[in-house]
Coordinates of C-alpha atoms and ligand atoms in Angstrom, one line a residue:
X1391 CA -13.9 -19.6 28.4
X1392 CA -13.6 -17.7 31.7
X1393 CA -12.0 -14.2 31.2
X1394 CA -8.7 -15.4 32.5
X1395 CA -8.4 -17.8 29.6
X1396 CA -8.8 -15.1 27.0
X1397 CA -6.0 -13.0 25.5
X1398 CA -6.4 -10.1 23.1
X1399 CA -3.4 -9.0 21.2
X1400 CA -2.2 -7.4 18.0
X1401 CA 0.9 -7.6 15.8
X1402 CA 2.6 -4.3 15.1
X1403 CA 5.5 -3.8 12.7
X1404 CA 7.1 -1.7 10.1
X1405 CA 5.9 -2.4 6.6
X1406 CA 7.3 -5.7 5.3
X1407 CA 8.9 -6.9 8.5
X1408 CA 6.6 -10.0 8.4
X1409 CA 3.5 -9.1 10.3
X1410 CA 1.1 -10.8 8.0
X1411 CA 3.3 -13.9 7.5
X1412 CA 3.6 -14.4 11.3
X1413 CA -0.2 -13.9 11.6
X1414 CA -0.7 -16.6 9.0
X1415 CA 1.7 -19.0 10.8
X1416 CA -0.2 -18.5 14.1
X1417 CA -3.5 -19.2 12.4
X1418 CA -2.0 -22.4 10.9
X1419 CA -0.4 -23.4 14.2
X1420 CA -3.7 -23.3 15.9
X1421 CA -5.5 -25.0 13.1
X1422 CA -7.6 -21.9 12.4
X1423 CA -6.6 -22.1 8.7
X1424 CA -5.0 -25.1 7.0
X1425 CA -1.3 -25.1 6.3
X1426 CA -0.5 -24.0 2.7
X1427 CA -4.3 -24.0 2.1
X1428 CA -6.1 -21.1 0.6
X1429 CA -4.5 -17.8 -0.1
X1430 CA -1.3 -16.8 1.6
X1431 CA -1.6 -13.9 4.1
X1432 CA -5.1 -14.7 5.1
X1433 CA -5.7 -11.4 6.9
X1434 CA -4.9 -9.2 3.9
X1435 CA -8.1 -9.6 2.1
X1436 CA -8.5 -7.0 -0.6
X1437 CA -6.9 -7.2 -4.0
X1438 CA -5.1 -3.9 -3.8
X1439 CA -3.8 -4.8 -0.4
X1440 CA -2.3 -8.0 -1.8
X1441 CA -0.9 -6.2 -4.8
X1442 CA 0.8 -3.5 -2.8
X1443 CA 1.6 -5.8 0.1
X1444 CA 0.0 -3.5 2.6
X1445 CA -2.8 -4.0 5.0
X1446 CA -5.5 -1.4 4.8
X1447 CA -8.4 -2.6 6.7
X1448 CA -7.9 -4.2 10.1
X1449 CA -9.1 -7.8 10.3
X1450 CA -9.5 -9.9 13.3
X1451 CA -9.5 -13.6 14.0
X1452 CA -10.2 -15.9 17.0
X1453 CA -7.9 -18.9 17.7
X1454 CA -8.2 -21.8 20.1
X1455 CA -5.0 -22.9 21.6
X1456 CA -4.1 -25.7 24.1
X1457 CA -1.2 -24.2 26.0
X1458 CA -0.1 -27.3 27.8
X1459 CA -1.4 -30.5 26.5
X1460 CA -0.2 -32.5 29.6
X1461 CA -2.5 -30.6 32.0
X1462 CA -6.2 -30.2 31.8
X1463 CA -7.9 -26.9 31.5
X1464 CA -5.2 -25.2 29.5
X1465 CA -7.4 -24.2 26.6
X1466 CA -7.2 -20.6 25.7
X1467 CA -9.1 -18.3 23.4
X1468 CA -6.8 -15.9 21.6
X1469 CA -8.0 -13.0 19.6
X1470 CA -5.5 -11.7 17.1
X1471 CA -6.4 -8.2 16.0
X1472 CA -4.7 -7.3 12.8
X1473 CA -3.5 -3.7 12.4
X1474 CA -2.5 -1.8 9.2
X1475 CA 1.2 -1.2 8.9
X1476 CA 1.2 2.1 6.9
X1477 CA 1.5 5.6 8.3
X1478 CA -1.7 6.8 6.7
X1479 CA -3.6 4.4 8.9
X1480 CA -2.3 5.1 12.3
X1481 CA -5.8 6.0 13.2
X1482 CA -6.9 2.4 12.5
X1483 CA -3.9 1.1 14.4
X1484 CA -4.9 3.0 17.6
X1485 CA -8.5 1.9 17.4
X1486 CA -7.4 -1.7 17.0
X1487 CA -5.1 -1.4 20.0
X1488 CA -7.9 -0.2 22.1
X1489 CA -9.3 -3.7 22.3
X1490 CA -5.9 -5.3 23.2
X1491 CA -3.9 -5.8 26.3
X1492 CA -0.7 -6.6 24.5
X1493 CA 1.2 -6.5 21.2
X1494 CA 3.9 -8.4 19.4
X1495 CA 6.4 -5.8 18.2
X1496 CA 7.9 -7.4 15.1
X1497 CA 11.3 -6.2 13.8
X1498 CA 13.2 -7.5 10.8
X1499 CA 16.5 -9.0 11.9
X1500 CA 18.4 -7.4 9.1
X1501 CA 16.7 -4.0 8.8
X1502 CA 16.4 -3.4 12.5
X1503 CA 14.2 -0.7 14.0
X1504 CA 12.5 1.5 11.4
X1505 CA 10.4 4.6 11.5
X1506 CA 7.1 2.7 11.9
X1507 CA 8.5 0.5 14.5
X1508 CA 9.1 3.7 16.6
X1509 CA 5.6 5.1 15.8
X1510 CA 3.8 1.8 16.5
X1511 CA 5.8 1.2 19.7
X1512 CA 4.7 4.5 21.1
X1513 CA 1.0 3.9 20.1
X1514 CA 1.1 0.6 22.0
X1515 CA 3.1 2.1 24.9
X1516 CA 0.6 5.0 25.3
X1517 CA -2.2 2.5 25.4
X1518 CA -0.4 0.7 28.3
X1519 CA -0.1 -2.6 26.3
X1520 CA 2.4 -5.3 27.3
X1521 CA 4.9 -5.4 24.5
X1522 CA 6.5 -8.7 23.3
X1523 CA 9.5 -7.9 21.1
X1524 CA 9.9 -10.4 18.2
X1525 CA 12.9 -10.3 15.9
X1526 CA 11.8 -12.0 12.7
X1527 CA 13.5 -13.2 9.5
X1528 CA 16.4 -14.6 11.4
X1529 CA 16.9 -17.0 8.5
X1530 CA 18.3 -14.2 6.3
X1531 CA 22.0 -14.3 5.6
X1532 CA 22.3 -10.6 6.7
X1533 CA 20.3 -11.1 9.9
X1534 CA 22.0 -9.6 12.9
X1535 CA 19.7 -10.2 15.8
X1536 CA 22.2 -9.0 18.4
X1537 CA 22.4 -5.6 16.9
X1538 CA 18.6 -5.4 16.8
X1539 CA 18.4 -6.4 20.4
X1540 CA 20.7 -3.5 21.3
X1541 CA 18.5 -1.1 19.3
X1542 CA 15.4 -2.3 21.1
X1543 CA 17.2 -1.8 24.4
X1544 CA 18.5 1.7 23.6
X1545 CA 15.4 3.0 21.8
X1546 CA 12.6 1.4 23.9
X1547 CA 14.3 0.0 27.0
X1548 CA 13.2 -3.5 26.1
X1549 CA 15.2 -6.2 27.9
X1550 CA 17.2 -8.3 25.4
X1551 CA 16.3 -11.5 27.4
X1552 CA 12.6 -10.9 26.6
X1553 CA 13.1 -10.9 22.9
X1554 CA 11.8 -13.8 20.8
X1555 CA 13.6 -14.8 17.7
X1556 CA 11.6 -16.2 14.8
X1557 CA 11.6 -17.0 11.1
X1558 CA 8.0 -16.9 9.8
X1559 CA 9.5 -18.4 6.6
X1560 CA 11.0 -21.6 8.1
X1561 CA 8.8 -21.7 11.2
X1562 CA 11.8 -21.5 13.5
X1563 CA 10.9 -20.0 17.0
X1564 CA 7.2 -19.6 16.3
X1565 CA 6.3 -22.2 18.9
X1566 CA 7.4 -19.7 21.6
X1567 CA 5.1 -16.9 20.4
X1568 CA 1.7 -18.1 21.7
X1569 CA 3.1 -19.3 25.1
X1570 CA 4.6 -15.8 25.5
X1571 CA 1.3 -14.2 24.7
X1572 CA -0.4 -16.3 27.4
X1573 CA 2.3 -15.8 30.0
X1574 CA 3.1 -12.2 29.6
X1575 CA -0.1 -10.5 28.4
X1576 CA -2.8 -10.0 31.1
X1577 CA -6.4 -11.2 30.4
X1578 CA -8.9 -8.5 29.5
X1579 CA -9.9 -6.6 32.7
X1580 CA -13.7 -6.5 32.2
X1581 CA -16.4 -7.6 34.7
X1582 CA -18.8 -10.4 33.6
X1583 CA -21.5 -9.5 36.1
X1584 CA -21.6 -5.8 35.1
X1585 CA -23.9 -4.2 32.6
X1586 CA -22.9 -4.9 29.0
X1587 CA -20.4 -2.4 27.5
X1588 CA -19.3 -3.2 24.0
X1589 CA -16.7 -1.3 22.0
X1590 CA -17.3 -0.9 18.3
X1591 CA -14.0 -1.7 16.6
X1592 CA -14.9 -1.6 12.9
X1593 CA -17.8 -2.2 10.5
X1594 CA -18.3 -3.2 7.0
X1595 CA -21.2 -3.9 4.7
X1596 CA -22.0 -7.4 3.5
X1597 CA -24.3 -8.0 0.6
X1598 CA -26.3 -10.7 2.3
X1599 CA -26.1 -9.9 6.0
X1600 CA -26.1 -6.1 5.9
X1601 CA -23.8 -4.2 8.3
X1602 CA -21.4 -6.4 10.2
X1603 CA -19.8 -4.8 13.3
X1604 CA -16.6 -6.0 14.9
X1605 CA -16.9 -5.5 18.6
X1606 CA -15.0 -6.1 21.8
X1607 CA -17.1 -7.0 24.8
X1608 CA -15.6 -4.9 27.6
X1609 CA -18.0 -5.8 30.4
X1610 CA -21.0 -8.1 30.6
X1611 CA -22.3 -10.5 28.0
X1612 CA -24.2 -10.3 24.7
X1613 CA -26.8 -12.8 23.5
X1614 CA -28.7 -13.2 20.3
X1615 CA -32.2 -11.6 20.4
X1616 CA -31.2 -9.0 23.0
X1617 CA -31.9 -5.3 22.4
X1618 CA -28.9 -3.0 22.3
X1619 CA -28.5 0.8 22.0
X1620 CA -25.7 3.1 20.7
X1621 CA -24.4 5.9 22.9
X1622 CA -23.4 7.9 19.8
X1623 CA -26.7 7.8 17.9
X1624 CA -29.2 6.8 20.5
X1625 CA -30.6 4.2 18.1
X1626 CA -31.7 0.7 19.3
X1627 CA -31.4 -2.6 17.5
X1628 CA -32.1 -6.2 18.0
X1629 CA -29.1 -8.6 17.9
X1630 CA -29.9 -10.8 14.9
X1631 CA -26.7 -12.7 14.9
X1632 CA -23.5 -12.8 17.0
X1633 CA -20.4 -14.8 16.8
X1634 CA -16.6 -15.0 16.3
X1635 CA -14.3 -14.6 13.3
X1636 CA -12.6 -18.0 13.0
X1637 CA -11.4 -16.6 10.6
X1638 CA -14.8 -16.7 8.7
X1639 CA -17.9 -15.6 10.6
X1640 CA -19.0 -18.4 12.9
X1641 CA -22.3 -17.9 14.7
X1642 CA -22.1 -18.7 18.5
X1643 CA -25.3 -17.0 19.7
X1644 CA -23.4 -15.1 22.4
X1645 CA -20.1 -13.3 23.3
X1646 CA -18.7 -13.1 26.8
X1647 CA -16.6 -10.5 28.6
X1648 CA -13.2 -10.0 27.0
X1649 CA -14.2 -11.6 23.7
X1650 CA -13.9 -10.1 20.3
X1651 CA -16.4 -11.0 17.6
X1652 CA -19.1 -9.7 15.3
X1653 CA -22.6 -8.5 15.6
X1654 CA -25.4 -8.2 13.0
X1655 CA -28.2 -6.0 14.2
X1656 CA -30.1 -4.7 11.2
X1657 CA -28.2 -1.4 10.9
X1658 CA -28.9 -0.1 7.4
X1659 CA -25.6 1.7 6.7
X1660 CA -22.1 1.7 8.2
X1661 CA -22.8 5.3 8.9
X1662 CA -24.8 4.1 11.9
X1663 CA -21.8 2.1 13.1
X1664 CA -19.5 4.8 14.5
X1665 CA -16.1 3.4 15.3
X1666 CA -15.3 4.0 18.9
X1667 CA -19.0 4.0 19.9
X1668 CA -20.2 2.2 23.0
X1669 CA -23.1 -0.2 22.6
X1670 CA -25.1 -1.4 25.7
X1671 CA -28.3 -3.2 26.6
X1672 CA -31.3 -1.0 26.0
X1673 CA -32.9 0.1 29.3
X1674 CA -29.6 -0.1 31.3
X1675 CA -27.4 2.9 31.9
X1676 CA -23.6 2.7 31.4
X1677 CA -20.6 5.0 31.5
X1678 CA -19.5 5.3 27.8
X1679 CA -16.1 3.9 27.0
X1680 CA -13.5 6.5 26.0
X1681 CA -14.3 7.0 22.4
X1682 CA -12.2 7.9 19.4
X1683 CA -11.9 11.1 17.6
X1684 CA -13.2 10.9 14.0
X1685 CA -10.5 10.4 11.4
X1686 CA -9.0 13.7 10.4
X1687 CA -8.9 14.1 6.6
X1688 CA -5.5 15.5 5.6
X1689 CA -5.6 15.1 1.8
X1690 CA -8.4 16.2 -0.5
X1691 CA -8.9 15.7 -4.1
X1692 CA -11.6 16.1 -6.7
X1693 CA -12.8 13.0 -8.4
X1694 CA -14.5 13.2 -11.8
X1695 CA -15.8 10.7 -14.3
X1696 CA -13.3 10.5 -17.2
X1697 CA -16.2 10.0 -19.5
X1698 CA -18.7 12.8 -18.8
X1699 CA -21.7 10.6 -19.1
X1700 CA -20.5 8.3 -16.3
X1701 CA -21.4 10.5 -13.4
X1702 CA -24.1 8.2 -12.1
X1703 CA -21.8 5.2 -12.2
X1704 CA -19.1 7.1 -10.4
X1705 CA -21.6 8.2 -7.8
X1706 CA -22.8 4.7 -7.3
X1707 CA -19.3 3.3 -7.1
X1708 CA -18.2 5.9 -4.5
X1709 CA -21.3 5.2 -2.5
X1710 CA -20.5 1.5 -2.4
X1711 CA -16.9 1.9 -1.6
X1712 CA -17.5 4.4 1.3
X1713 CA -19.9 1.9 2.7
X1714 CA -16.9 -0.1 3.7
X1715 CA -14.4 2.7 4.3
X1716 CA -16.1 5.3 6.5
X1717 CA -12.7 7.1 6.7
X1718 CA -13.2 8.7 3.3
X1719 CA -15.3 11.9 3.3
X1720 CA -17.4 12.7 0.3
X1721 CA -19.0 15.9 -0.9
X1722 CA -20.4 16.9 -4.3
X1723 CA -18.6 19.6 -6.2
X1724 CA -18.6 20.9 -9.7
X1725 CA -15.8 22.2 -11.8
X1726 CA -16.2 24.4 -14.9
X1727 CA -13.5 22.2 -16.5
X1728 CA -14.6 18.8 -15.4
X1729 CA -18.3 19.1 -14.8
X1730 CA -20.0 17.3 -11.9
X1731 CA -17.9 15.3 -9.4
X1732 CA -16.9 14.8 -5.8
X1733 CA -14.5 16.2 -3.4
X1734 CA -13.1 13.4 -1.3
X1735 CA -11.0 13.6 1.9
X1736 CA -8.4 11.0 2.8
X1737 CA -6.2 10.1 5.7
X1738 CA -3.1 10.4 3.5
X1739 CA -1.8 10.0 0.0
X1740 CA -1.6 6.2 0.1
X1741 CA -5.2 6.1 1.4
X1742 CA -6.1 8.2 -1.6
X1743 CA -4.2 6.0 -4.1
X1744 CA -5.8 2.9 -2.7
X1745 CA -9.3 4.4 -3.0
X1746 CA -8.6 5.5 -6.6
X1747 CA -7.3 2.0 -7.5
X1748 CA -10.3 0.3 -5.9
X1749 CA -12.7 2.5 -7.8
X1750 CA -11.1 1.5 -11.0
X1751 CA -10.5 -2.2 -10.2
X1752 CA -13.6 -3.2 -8.3
X1753 CA -16.0 -0.9 -10.0
X1754 CA -14.5 -0.4 -13.4
X1755 CA -14.9 3.3 -13.1
X1756 CA -12.5 5.5 -15.1
X1757 CA -11.7 8.6 -13.1
X1758 CA -9.8 11.9 -13.3
X1759 CA -8.5 13.1 -10.0
X1760 CA -7.3 16.6 -9.4
X1761 CA -4.1 17.8 -7.7
X1762 CA -4.3 16.7 -4.0
X1763 CA -4.5 19.5 -1.5
X1764 CA -4.3 19.8 2.2
X1765 CA -6.7 21.8 4.3
X1766 CA -5.5 25.4 4.6
X1767 CA -7.0 28.1 6.9
X1768 CA -7.4 31.6 5.5
X1769 CA -8.4 34.8 7.2
X1770 CA -9.9 37.3 4.7
X1771 CA -10.0 41.1 5.0
X1772 CA -13.8 40.9 5.6
X1773 CA -12.9 39.2 9.0
X1774 CA -14.0 35.7 8.0
X1775 CA -11.8 32.7 8.7
X1776 CA -12.3 29.6 6.6
X1777 CA -10.9 26.1 6.0
X1778 CA -10.2 25.7 2.3
X1779 CA -10.1 22.1 1.1
X1780 CA -10.3 23.0 -2.6
X1781 CA -8.1 25.6 -4.3
X1782 CA -11.1 26.3 -6.5
X1783 CA -13.0 27.5 -3.4
X1784 CA -10.3 30.1 -2.6
X1785 CA -12.1 33.5 -2.7
X1786 CA -12.2 35.0 -6.1
X1787 CA -13.7 38.3 -5.0
X1788 CA -11.1 40.9 -6.0
X1789 CA -12.3 43.2 -3.1
X1790 CA -11.3 40.6 -0.5
X1791 CA -7.7 40.1 0.4
X1792 CA -6.1 37.3 2.3
X1793 CA -4.9 38.8 5.7
X1794 CA -3.3 35.6 7.0
X1795 CA -3.0 31.9 6.2
X1796 CA -2.1 28.8 8.1
X1797 CA -1.1 25.3 6.9
X1798 CA -1.1 21.9 8.6
X1799 CA 2.2 20.4 9.7
X1800 CA 3.4 16.9 10.7
X1801 CA 6.0 15.6 13.0
X1802 CA 8.1 13.2 10.9
X1803 CA 10.4 10.5 12.1
X1804 CA 13.1 9.4 9.7
X1805 CA 15.6 6.6 10.2
X1806 CA 18.5 6.2 7.8
X1807 CA 22.0 4.7 7.5
X1808 CA 24.4 7.4 8.6
X1809 CA 25.9 8.0 5.1
X1810 CA 22.6 9.4 3.9
X1811 CA 22.3 12.1 6.6
X1812 CA 23.5 14.9 4.3
X1813 CA 21.1 14.2 1.4
X1814 CA 18.2 13.8 3.7
X1815 CA 18.9 17.1 5.5
X1816 CA 19.0 18.8 2.1
X1817 CA 15.7 17.2 1.0
X1818 CA 14.0 18.2 4.3
X1819 CA 15.1 21.8 4.1
X1820 CA 14.1 22.0 0.5
X1821 CA 10.7 20.8 1.7
X1822 CA 10.6 23.6 4.3
X1823 CA 11.3 21.3 7.2
X1824 CA 12.5 22.3 10.6
X1825 CA 14.9 19.8 12.4
X1826 CA 13.8 19.0 15.9
X1827 CA 16.0 16.1 16.8
X1828 CA 19.0 14.3 15.4
X1829 CA 20.7 11.3 17.1
X1830 CA 22.1 7.9 16.4
X1831 CA 20.3 4.6 17.3
X1832 CA 23.5 2.7 16.8
X1833 CA 26.9 3.2 15.1
X1834 CA 25.3 2.9 11.7
X1835 CA 21.9 4.5 11.9
X1836 CA 20.7 8.0 12.4
X1837 CA 17.3 9.1 13.8
X1838 CA 15.9 12.5 12.9
X1839 CA 12.7 14.3 13.8
X1840 CA 11.4 17.1 11.6
X1841 CA 8.5 19.4 11.6
X1842 CA 7.4 19.5 7.9
X1843 CA 4.4 21.2 6.2
X1844 CA 1.9 18.4 5.3
X1845 CA 1.7 19.9 1.8
X1846 CA 5.4 19.1 1.2
X1847 CA 5.1 15.4 2.1
X1848 CA 1.7 14.8 0.5
X1849 CA 3.3 15.2 -2.9
X1850 CA 5.9 12.5 -3.7
X1851 CA 8.1 13.1 -0.6
X1852 CA 8.3 9.4 0.4
X1853 CA 9.3 8.3 -3.1
X1854 CA 12.0 10.9 -3.3
X1855 CA 13.3 10.0 0.2
X1856 CA 13.5 6.4 -0.9
X1857 CA 15.3 7.2 -4.1
X1858 CA 18.0 9.4 -2.6
X1859 CA 18.7 6.9 0.1
X1860 CA 18.7 3.8 -2.3
X1861 CA 15.6 2.6 -0.5
X1862 CA 17.1 2.6 2.9
X1863 CA 15.2 5.4 4.6
X1864 CA 12.2 4.7 6.7
X1865 CA 9.7 7.3 7.4
X1866 CA 6.6 7.9 9.5
X1867 CA 4.6 10.9 10.6
X1868 CA 1.9 12.1 12.9
X1869 CA -0.4 15.1 12.5
X1870 CA 0.7 18.2 14.3
X1871 CA -0.4 21.8 14.6
X1872 CA -1.2 24.5 12.0
X1873 CA 1.5 27.1 11.5
X1874 CA 1.3 30.5 9.9
X1875 CA 2.5 30.3 6.3
X1876 CA 2.6 32.6 3.3
X1877 CA 0.7 30.7 0.6
X1878 CA -0.8 31.8 -2.7
X1879 CA -3.2 30.3 -5.2
X1880 CA -1.5 29.3 -8.5
X1881 CA -3.8 29.1 -11.5
X1882 CA -3.2 27.3 -14.7
X1883 CA -4.7 28.8 -17.9
X1884 CA -5.2 27.2 -21.3
X1885 CA -5.6 29.7 -24.1
X1886 CA -6.2 32.3 -21.4
X1887 CA -9.0 30.3 -19.6
X1888 CA -8.3 29.2 -16.0
X1889 CA -8.7 25.5 -15.5
X1890 CA -10.2 25.3 -12.0
X1891 CA -9.3 21.6 -11.6
X1892 CA -5.6 22.4 -12.1
X1893 CA -5.4 25.2 -9.6
X1894 CA -3.2 24.6 -6.6
X1895 CA -2.2 26.4 -3.4
X1896 CA 1.6 26.7 -2.9
X1897 CA 4.1 28.5 -0.7
X1898 CA 5.1 31.9 -2.1
X1899 CA 8.7 31.0 -2.3
X1900 CA 8.0 27.9 -4.4
X1901 CA 5.3 29.4 -6.7
X1902 CA 7.8 30.3 -9.4
X1903 CA 9.3 26.8 -9.6
X1904 CA 6.1 24.9 -9.3
X1905 CA 4.5 27.1 -12.0
X1906 CA 7.4 26.4 -14.4
X1907 CA 7.2 22.7 -13.7
X1908 CA 3.5 22.5 -14.2
X1909 CA 3.6 24.3 -17.5
X1910 CA 6.5 22.1 -18.8
X1911 CA 4.7 18.9 -17.8
X1912 CA 1.4 20.0 -19.4
X1913 CA 3.3 20.8 -22.6
X1914 CA 4.6 17.3 -22.7
X1915 CA 1.2 15.7 -22.2
X1916 CA -1.2 17.8 -24.3
X1917 CA -1.2 16.7 -27.9
X1918 CA -0.9 19.2 -30.7
X1919 CA -4.3 20.2 -31.9
X1920 CA -5.7 22.1 -34.9
X1921 CA -4.8 25.4 -33.4
X1922 CA -2.0 26.9 -31.2
X1923 CA -2.4 26.4 -27.4
X1924 CA -0.9 28.6 -24.8
X1925 CA -0.3 27.3 -21.3
X1926 CA 0.2 29.7 -18.5
X1927 CA 0.8 29.6 -14.8
X1928 CA -0.4 32.7 -12.9
X1929 CA -0.8 34.2 -9.5
X1930 CA -3.8 36.5 -9.6
X1931 CA -3.3 38.4 -12.8
X1932 CA 0.5 37.9 -12.9
X1933 CA 1.7 35.3 -15.3
X1934 CA 4.8 33.5 -13.9
X1935 CA 5.4 30.8 -16.6
X1936 CA 4.3 30.3 -20.2
X1937 CA 4.6 27.8 -23.0
X1938 CA 3.0 27.3 -26.4
X1939 CA 2.1 24.2 -28.3
X1940 CA 2.0 24.9 -32.0
X1941 CA -0.8 23.8 -34.3
X1942 CA -0.9 20.3 -35.7
X1943 CA 0.4 19.7 -39.2
X1944 CA -0.1 15.9 -39.7
X1945 CA -3.0 13.7 -38.8
X1946 CA -2.7 10.5 -36.9
X1947 CA -3.7 8.2 -39.8
X1948 CA -1.2 9.7 -42.1
X1949 CA 1.4 7.3 -40.5
X1950 CA -0.7 4.4 -41.5
X1951 CA 0.5 3.7 -45.0
X1952 CA -0.9 1.3 -47.6
X1953 CA -3.9 -0.8 -47.1
X1954 CA -3.1 -2.5 -43.8
X1955 CA -6.7 -2.6 -42.5
X1956 CA -6.1 -4.3 -39.2
X1957 CA -3.4 -1.8 -38.2
X1958 CA -5.6 1.0 -39.2
X1959 CA -8.5 -0.4 -37.2
X1960 CA -6.3 -0.9 -34.2
X1961 CA -5.1 2.7 -34.4
X1962 CA -8.6 3.9 -34.6
X1963 CA -9.7 1.7 -31.6
X1964 CA -6.8 3.1 -29.7
X1965 CA -7.8 6.6 -30.5
X1966 CA -11.3 5.9 -29.4
X1967 CA -10.1 4.5 -26.1
X1968 CA -7.9 7.6 -25.7
X1969 CA -10.8 9.8 -26.4
X1970 CA -12.8 8.4 -23.6
X1971 CA -10.2 9.6 -21.2
X1972 CA -10.0 13.1 -22.6
X1973 CA -11.5 16.1 -21.2
X1974 CA -12.3 19.1 -23.4
X1975 CA -11.6 22.3 -21.5
X1976 CA -12.8 25.3 -23.5
X1977 CA -11.6 24.1 -26.9
X1978 CA -8.6 22.1 -25.7
X1979 CA -8.6 18.4 -25.3
X1980 CA -6.6 17.3 -22.2
X1981 CA -5.7 13.7 -21.8
X1982 CA -6.1 12.1 -18.4
X1983 CA -2.4 11.6 -18.2
X1984 CA -1.9 15.3 -18.0
X1985 CA -4.0 15.4 -14.8
X1986 CA -2.1 12.5 -13.4
X1987 CA 1.3 14.0 -14.3
X1988 CA 0.7 17.2 -12.5
X1989 CA -0.2 15.3 -9.3
X1990 CA 3.5 14.8 -8.8
X1991 CA 4.7 18.4 -8.9
X1992 CA 5.7 19.8 -5.6
Ligands
GTP2559 P1 2.6 -5.2 5.6 O1 1.3 -6.1 5.4 O2 2.8 -4.4 4.4 O3 2.5 -4.4 6.8 O4 3.8 -6.2 5.7 P2 4.0 -7.3 6.7 O5 4.7 -6.7 7.9 O6 2.7 -8.0 7.0 O7 5.0 -8.3 6.0 P3 4.7 -9.6 5.2 O8 4.2 -10.6 6.2 O9 3.9 -9.3 4.0 O10 6.2 -10.0 4.8 C1 6.9 -9.2 3.9 C2 7.9 -10.1 3.1 O11 8.8 -10.7 4.0 C3 7.1 -11.2 2.4 O12 7.7 -11.4 1.1 C4 7.4 -12.5 3.2 O13 7.4 -13.6 2.5 C5 8.8 -12.2 3.8 N1 9.0 -12.8 5.1 C6 8.2 -12.8 6.2 N2 8.8 -13.4 7.2 C7 10.0 -13.9 6.8 C8 11.0 -14.6 7.4 O14 11.0 -15.0 8.5 N3 12.2 -14.8 6.6 C9 12.3 -14.4 5.3 N4 13.4 -14.6 4.7 N5 11.3 -13.7 4.7 C10 10.1 -13.4 5.4

């Protein structure tokens, strides 16, 4: 395949607009996967992804396509680079786009342009990609493709006559997609006779083969047996295997300019495979490709084994998971309440949820996670300035005062039907948002831009936005600057003892309300015990909310009348299971649900 017979493209879309279904249809159309064979949505591999209907890890597949069967030499090699749809993963979107020259921008014919359509459009636009607009789901009774065409024109200046109409469900219109890819998207620009420059797109760890890197050959060619080096680490490797994803790994022995494929080179850990790195032939010199900034971790939480003895198992599970998700940062920490654990940094809240779920599902580890926090910056009276990723690390030295504090903000895009404008403005101002833009994308839909503190959206913002707009709001955000903010550390005390794992950092104006809510929630989740328990929320030495749980009178088995042995056994089993997930803090047993419940207080 000469370079002019290669096309590299991605599909970008708002969540649920049909990106994965279209990808599957294209793979079927080109015979890459069999129709109706195997699992639907081939590119969404992981179990959690399928459960939640989201794409987390970008996957890539090569297709062969005969563009015009009547003529000879019309065989094309098409690389479809899958991108994640969710806001937390815009970092993965931009790195996938770096290997493409074009993108299909898929929009649901009924829902129209949504927040992630806007965000993804701009990512592709800024990377100078050719954009092919596709209005999908035209089979739906509520489809209104003409309205969506107008939105695409007014929002992105996309010509209505360039728009493709498809139904990935019935197959209608899909035959026009690949011809449009070939006709409109330029071939990759690299030079075959230059020195090898290869862009590292992604990597993962395979039990049998070791580290597998997804790469795009920008210039030159790569062959099995050759020696390659990394610009980032200076390490050299021998190419043990090289090939394409079709969609399973298929060894070809070489990759040519413009191709996307995989390389196995005896790297021992994915930590050696830095995404955005440039690989080149050892003993040549090349100009490194524009790299990528490392992922910025925006949400941190502590992870502890629910059963104290399981620390080694948790450690092992985290190690294995991060082997395949280098975007999670991990550092050991210890908590007086929870013992030994880890502080993990995530790209966003969904990223965190997915990680927790995978720990439990794939590794069978029971975990307790602490209240998620964002990275604050504090300036102390001793002149030091520190980033605090853990409320527990907030200075406890009474001689040192906080002189100034800053918190991270995001720029949020919200698209809603116009009747919900009022409630959304209320929600945003309650979350300390500042409105930057407010306009209409058509007669029925409003578009708003807000600056919001990250802290305020990390905790349950999206769910609340969805619920007050009956599910119609769409939302996306990008990281923005730090702004000065008056924040304080809020402690939770059980029987007078601070529980470090429950401490949180909040804005001064919200401290009272959050303190009250935390105390109320904890009261609901902590069972009565043999003695009275006081629950307090405090800032420094000042208590701002308080509740008590009176001592227990009955015991659990008292309910179990007569001699019903199986019932009694069941109850005891249940209690045992419950025990596993308890944490004793001082003398108080705290169920895991209590830790989970307070994650949602904002
Ligand atoms: P993420 O992976 O979460 O980004 O979503 P996605 O954009 O990949 O959407 P996906 O392909 O998972 O489709 C979402 C839902 O829409 C699924 O239930 C599909 O079956 C359905 N769907 C996709 N295309 C069509 C279509 O053309 N018509 C109809 N009626 N439904 C469709």
